[in-house]
C-alpha atoms as a PDB file:
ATOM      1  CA  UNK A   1     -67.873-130.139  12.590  1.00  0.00           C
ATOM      2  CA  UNK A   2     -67.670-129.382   8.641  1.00  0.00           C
ATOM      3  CA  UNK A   3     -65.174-131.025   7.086  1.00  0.00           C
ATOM      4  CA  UNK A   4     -63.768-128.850   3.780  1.00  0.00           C
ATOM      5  CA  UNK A   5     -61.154-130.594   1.453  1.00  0.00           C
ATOM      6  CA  UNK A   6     -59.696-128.052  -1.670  1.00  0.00           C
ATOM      7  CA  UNK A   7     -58.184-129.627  -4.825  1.00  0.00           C
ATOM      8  CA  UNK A   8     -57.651-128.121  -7.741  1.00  0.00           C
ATOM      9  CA  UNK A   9     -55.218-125.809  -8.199  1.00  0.00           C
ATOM     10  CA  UNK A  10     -52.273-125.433 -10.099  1.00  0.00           C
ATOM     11  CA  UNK A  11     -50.080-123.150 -12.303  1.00  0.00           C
ATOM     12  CA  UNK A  12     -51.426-120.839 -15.322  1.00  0.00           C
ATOM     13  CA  UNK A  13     -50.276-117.823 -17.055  1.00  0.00           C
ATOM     14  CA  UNK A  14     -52.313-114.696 -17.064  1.00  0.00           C
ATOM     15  CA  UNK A  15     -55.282-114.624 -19.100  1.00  0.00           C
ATOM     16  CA  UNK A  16     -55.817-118.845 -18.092  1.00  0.00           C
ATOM     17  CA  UNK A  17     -58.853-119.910 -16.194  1.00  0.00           C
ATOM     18  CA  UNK A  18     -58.954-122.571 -13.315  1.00  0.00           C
ATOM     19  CA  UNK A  19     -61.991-124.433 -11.451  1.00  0.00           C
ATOM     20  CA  UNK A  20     -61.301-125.347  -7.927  1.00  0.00           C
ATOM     21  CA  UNK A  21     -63.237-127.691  -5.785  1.00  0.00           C
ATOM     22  CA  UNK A  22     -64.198-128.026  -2.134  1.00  0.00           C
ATOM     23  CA  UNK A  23     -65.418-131.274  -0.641  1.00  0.00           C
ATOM     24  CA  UNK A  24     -67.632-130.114   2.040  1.00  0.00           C
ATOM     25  CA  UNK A  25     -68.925-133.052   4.731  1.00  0.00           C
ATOM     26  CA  UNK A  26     -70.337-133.504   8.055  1.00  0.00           C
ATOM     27  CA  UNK A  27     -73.213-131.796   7.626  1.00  0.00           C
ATOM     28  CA  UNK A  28     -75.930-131.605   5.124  1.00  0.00           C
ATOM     29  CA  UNK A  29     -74.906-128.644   2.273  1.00  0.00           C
ATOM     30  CA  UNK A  30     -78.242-127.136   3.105  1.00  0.00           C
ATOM     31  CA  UNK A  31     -77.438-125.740   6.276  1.00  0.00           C
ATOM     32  CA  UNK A  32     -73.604-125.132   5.923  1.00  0.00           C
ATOM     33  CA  UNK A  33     -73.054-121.163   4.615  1.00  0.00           C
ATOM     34  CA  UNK A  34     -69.613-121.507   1.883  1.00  0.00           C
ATOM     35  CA  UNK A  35     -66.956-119.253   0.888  1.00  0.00           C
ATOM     36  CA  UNK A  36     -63.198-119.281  -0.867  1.00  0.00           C
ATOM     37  CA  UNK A  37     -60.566-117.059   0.841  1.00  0.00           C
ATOM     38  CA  UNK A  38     -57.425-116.606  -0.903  1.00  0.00           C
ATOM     39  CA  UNK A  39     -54.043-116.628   1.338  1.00  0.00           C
ATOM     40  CA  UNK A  40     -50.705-114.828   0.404  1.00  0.00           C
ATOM     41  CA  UNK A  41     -49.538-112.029  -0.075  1.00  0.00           C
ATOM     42  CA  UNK A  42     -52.210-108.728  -0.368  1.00  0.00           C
ATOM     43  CA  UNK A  43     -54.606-111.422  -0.108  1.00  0.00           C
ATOM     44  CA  UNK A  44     -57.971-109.672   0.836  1.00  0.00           C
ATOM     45  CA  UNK A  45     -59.308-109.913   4.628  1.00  0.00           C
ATOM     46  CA  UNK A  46     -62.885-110.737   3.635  1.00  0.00           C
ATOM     47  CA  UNK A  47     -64.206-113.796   1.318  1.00  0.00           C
ATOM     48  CA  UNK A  48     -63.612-113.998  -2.743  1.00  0.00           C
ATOM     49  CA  UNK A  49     -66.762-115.309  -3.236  1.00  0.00           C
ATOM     50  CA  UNK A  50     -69.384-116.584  -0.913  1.00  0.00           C
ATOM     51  CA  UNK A  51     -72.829-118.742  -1.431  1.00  0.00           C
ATOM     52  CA  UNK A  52     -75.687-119.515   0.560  1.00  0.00           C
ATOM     53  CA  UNK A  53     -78.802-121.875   0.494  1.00  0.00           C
ATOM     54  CA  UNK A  54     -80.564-120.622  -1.817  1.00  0.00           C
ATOM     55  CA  UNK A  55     -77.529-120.146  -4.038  1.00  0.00           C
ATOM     56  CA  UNK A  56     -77.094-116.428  -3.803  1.00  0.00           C
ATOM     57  CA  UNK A  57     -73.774-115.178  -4.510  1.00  0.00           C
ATOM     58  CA  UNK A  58     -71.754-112.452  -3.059  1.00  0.00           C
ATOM     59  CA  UNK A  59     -68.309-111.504  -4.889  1.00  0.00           C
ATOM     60  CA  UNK A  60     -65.224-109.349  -3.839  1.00  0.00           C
ATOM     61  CA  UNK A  61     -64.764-106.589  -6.234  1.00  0.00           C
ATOM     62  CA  UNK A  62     -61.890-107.833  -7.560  1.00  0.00           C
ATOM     63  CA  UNK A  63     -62.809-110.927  -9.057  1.00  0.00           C
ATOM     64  CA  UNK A  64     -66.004-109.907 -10.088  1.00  0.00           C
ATOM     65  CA  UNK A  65     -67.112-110.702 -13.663  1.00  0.00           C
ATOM     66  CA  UNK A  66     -64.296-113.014 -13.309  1.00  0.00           C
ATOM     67  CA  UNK A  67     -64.700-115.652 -10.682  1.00  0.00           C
ATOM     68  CA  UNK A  68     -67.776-117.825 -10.450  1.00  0.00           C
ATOM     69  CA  UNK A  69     -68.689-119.984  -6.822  1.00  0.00           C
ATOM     70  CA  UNK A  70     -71.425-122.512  -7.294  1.00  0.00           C
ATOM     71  CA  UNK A  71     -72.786-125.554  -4.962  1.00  0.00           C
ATOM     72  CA  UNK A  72     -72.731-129.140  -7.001  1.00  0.00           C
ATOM     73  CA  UNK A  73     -75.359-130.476  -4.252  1.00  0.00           C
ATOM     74  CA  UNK A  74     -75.365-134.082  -6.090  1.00  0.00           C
ATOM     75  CA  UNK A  75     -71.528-134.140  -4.799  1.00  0.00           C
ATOM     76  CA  UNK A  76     -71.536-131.791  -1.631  1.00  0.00           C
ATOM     77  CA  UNK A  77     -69.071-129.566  -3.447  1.00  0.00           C
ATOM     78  CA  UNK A  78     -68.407-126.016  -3.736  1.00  0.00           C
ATOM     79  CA  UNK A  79     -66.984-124.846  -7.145  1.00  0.00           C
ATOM     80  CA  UNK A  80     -65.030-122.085  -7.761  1.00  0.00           C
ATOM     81  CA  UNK A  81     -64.318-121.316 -11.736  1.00  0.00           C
ATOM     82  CA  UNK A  82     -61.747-118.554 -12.419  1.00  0.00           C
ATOM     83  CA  UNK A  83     -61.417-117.042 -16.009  1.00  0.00           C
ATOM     84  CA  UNK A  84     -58.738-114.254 -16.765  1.00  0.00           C
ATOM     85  CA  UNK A  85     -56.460-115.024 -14.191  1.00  0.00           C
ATOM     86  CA  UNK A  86     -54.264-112.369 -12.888  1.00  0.00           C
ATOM     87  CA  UNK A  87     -50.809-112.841 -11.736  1.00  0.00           C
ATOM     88  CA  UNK A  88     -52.120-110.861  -8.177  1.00  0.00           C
ATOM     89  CA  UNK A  89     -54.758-113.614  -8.344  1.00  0.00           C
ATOM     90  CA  UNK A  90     -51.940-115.874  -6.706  1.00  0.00           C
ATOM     91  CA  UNK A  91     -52.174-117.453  -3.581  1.00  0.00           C
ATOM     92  CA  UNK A  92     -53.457-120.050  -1.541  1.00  0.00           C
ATOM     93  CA  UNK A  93     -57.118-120.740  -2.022  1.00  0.00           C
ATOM     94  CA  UNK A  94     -59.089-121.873   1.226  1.00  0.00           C
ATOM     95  CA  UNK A  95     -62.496-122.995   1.451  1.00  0.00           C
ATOM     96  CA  UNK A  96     -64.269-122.219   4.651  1.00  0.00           C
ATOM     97  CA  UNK A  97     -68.097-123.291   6.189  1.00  0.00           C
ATOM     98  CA  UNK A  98     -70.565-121.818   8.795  1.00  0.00           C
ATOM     99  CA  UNK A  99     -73.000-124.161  10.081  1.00  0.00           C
ATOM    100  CA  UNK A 100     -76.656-122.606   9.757  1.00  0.00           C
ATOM    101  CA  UNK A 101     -79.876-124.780  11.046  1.00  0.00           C
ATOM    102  CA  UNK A 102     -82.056-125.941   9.050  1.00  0.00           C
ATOM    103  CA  UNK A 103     -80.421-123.651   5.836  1.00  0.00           C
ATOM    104  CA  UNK A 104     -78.036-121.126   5.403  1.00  0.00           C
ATOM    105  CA  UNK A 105     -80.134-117.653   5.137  1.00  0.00           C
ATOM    106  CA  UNK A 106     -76.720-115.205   3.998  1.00  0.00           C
ATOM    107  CA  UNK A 107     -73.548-115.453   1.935  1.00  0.00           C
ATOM    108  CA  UNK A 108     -71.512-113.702   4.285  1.00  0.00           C
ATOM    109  CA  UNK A 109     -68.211-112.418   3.028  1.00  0.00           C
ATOM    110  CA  UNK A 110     -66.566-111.695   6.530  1.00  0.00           C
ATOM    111  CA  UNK A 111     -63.739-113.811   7.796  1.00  0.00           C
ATOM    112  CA  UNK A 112     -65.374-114.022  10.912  1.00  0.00           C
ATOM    113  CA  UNK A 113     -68.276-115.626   9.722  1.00  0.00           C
ATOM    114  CA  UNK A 114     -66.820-118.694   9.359  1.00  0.00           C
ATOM    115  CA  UNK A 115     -66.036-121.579  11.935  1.00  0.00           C
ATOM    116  CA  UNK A 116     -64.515-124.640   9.599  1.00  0.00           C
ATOM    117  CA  UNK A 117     -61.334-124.062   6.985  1.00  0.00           C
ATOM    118  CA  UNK A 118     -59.693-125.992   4.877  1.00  0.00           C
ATOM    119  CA  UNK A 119     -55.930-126.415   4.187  1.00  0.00           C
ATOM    120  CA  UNK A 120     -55.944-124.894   0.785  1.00  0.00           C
ATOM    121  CA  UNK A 121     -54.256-125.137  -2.485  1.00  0.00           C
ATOM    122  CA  UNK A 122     -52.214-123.018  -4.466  1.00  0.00           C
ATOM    123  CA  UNK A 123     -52.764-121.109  -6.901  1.00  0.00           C
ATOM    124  CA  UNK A 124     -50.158-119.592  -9.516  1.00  0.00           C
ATOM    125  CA  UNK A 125     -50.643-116.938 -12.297  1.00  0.00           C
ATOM    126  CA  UNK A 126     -47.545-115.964 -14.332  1.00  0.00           C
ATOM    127  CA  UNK A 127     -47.319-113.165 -15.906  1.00  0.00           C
END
């Protein structure tokens, strides 16, 4: 079981940036597939951004060219850094894990995918 713990969020007006975090243990970060999900209203079904083992990315086109996911594997932590925030960018952000042995081969951006979620934390852009 993969336990995922969010912090980070908070309140900006449009145009601010934010970097969220994800504390990801019970399993080694090698072998545990990551992805944010946003929560809310018009939230989209499928991931925001998603990572594998080998660090390759898959985005949403909406926050393309805008968000950024990354793996900090000295601190078993998923990043997420958001520039030009949107006020439809609101929402709760959830991180979410897929347990792959021995390495995650595919960033998969379907809800499905994923077997372990985190509570969240909120995110607000003002316009």
């Amino acid at each position: 079981q993969v336990q995922l713990v969010e912090s980070g969020g908070g309140s900006v007006e449009a145009g601010g940036s934010l970097i969220l975090s994800c504390a990801v243990s019970g399993s080694p970060l090698i072998a545990v597939c990551l992805g944010w999900f946003r929560q809310g209203s018009g939230a989209e079904s499928d991931a925001l951004a998603t990572v594998d083992s080998s660090d390759e990315t898959r985005y949403a086109d909406s926050v393309k060219g805008r968000f950024t996911i990354a793996r900090d594997k000295a601190k078993s932590t998923l990043l997420l850094q958001m520039i030009n925030l949107k006020p439809e960018d609101s929402g709760v952000y959830v991180c979410a894990a897929r347990r792959e042995v021995p390495y995650c081969a595919g960033a998969y951006l379907a809800r499905s995918s994923y077997e372990n979620w985190g509570r969240g934390t909120q995110v607000t852009v003002s316009s």
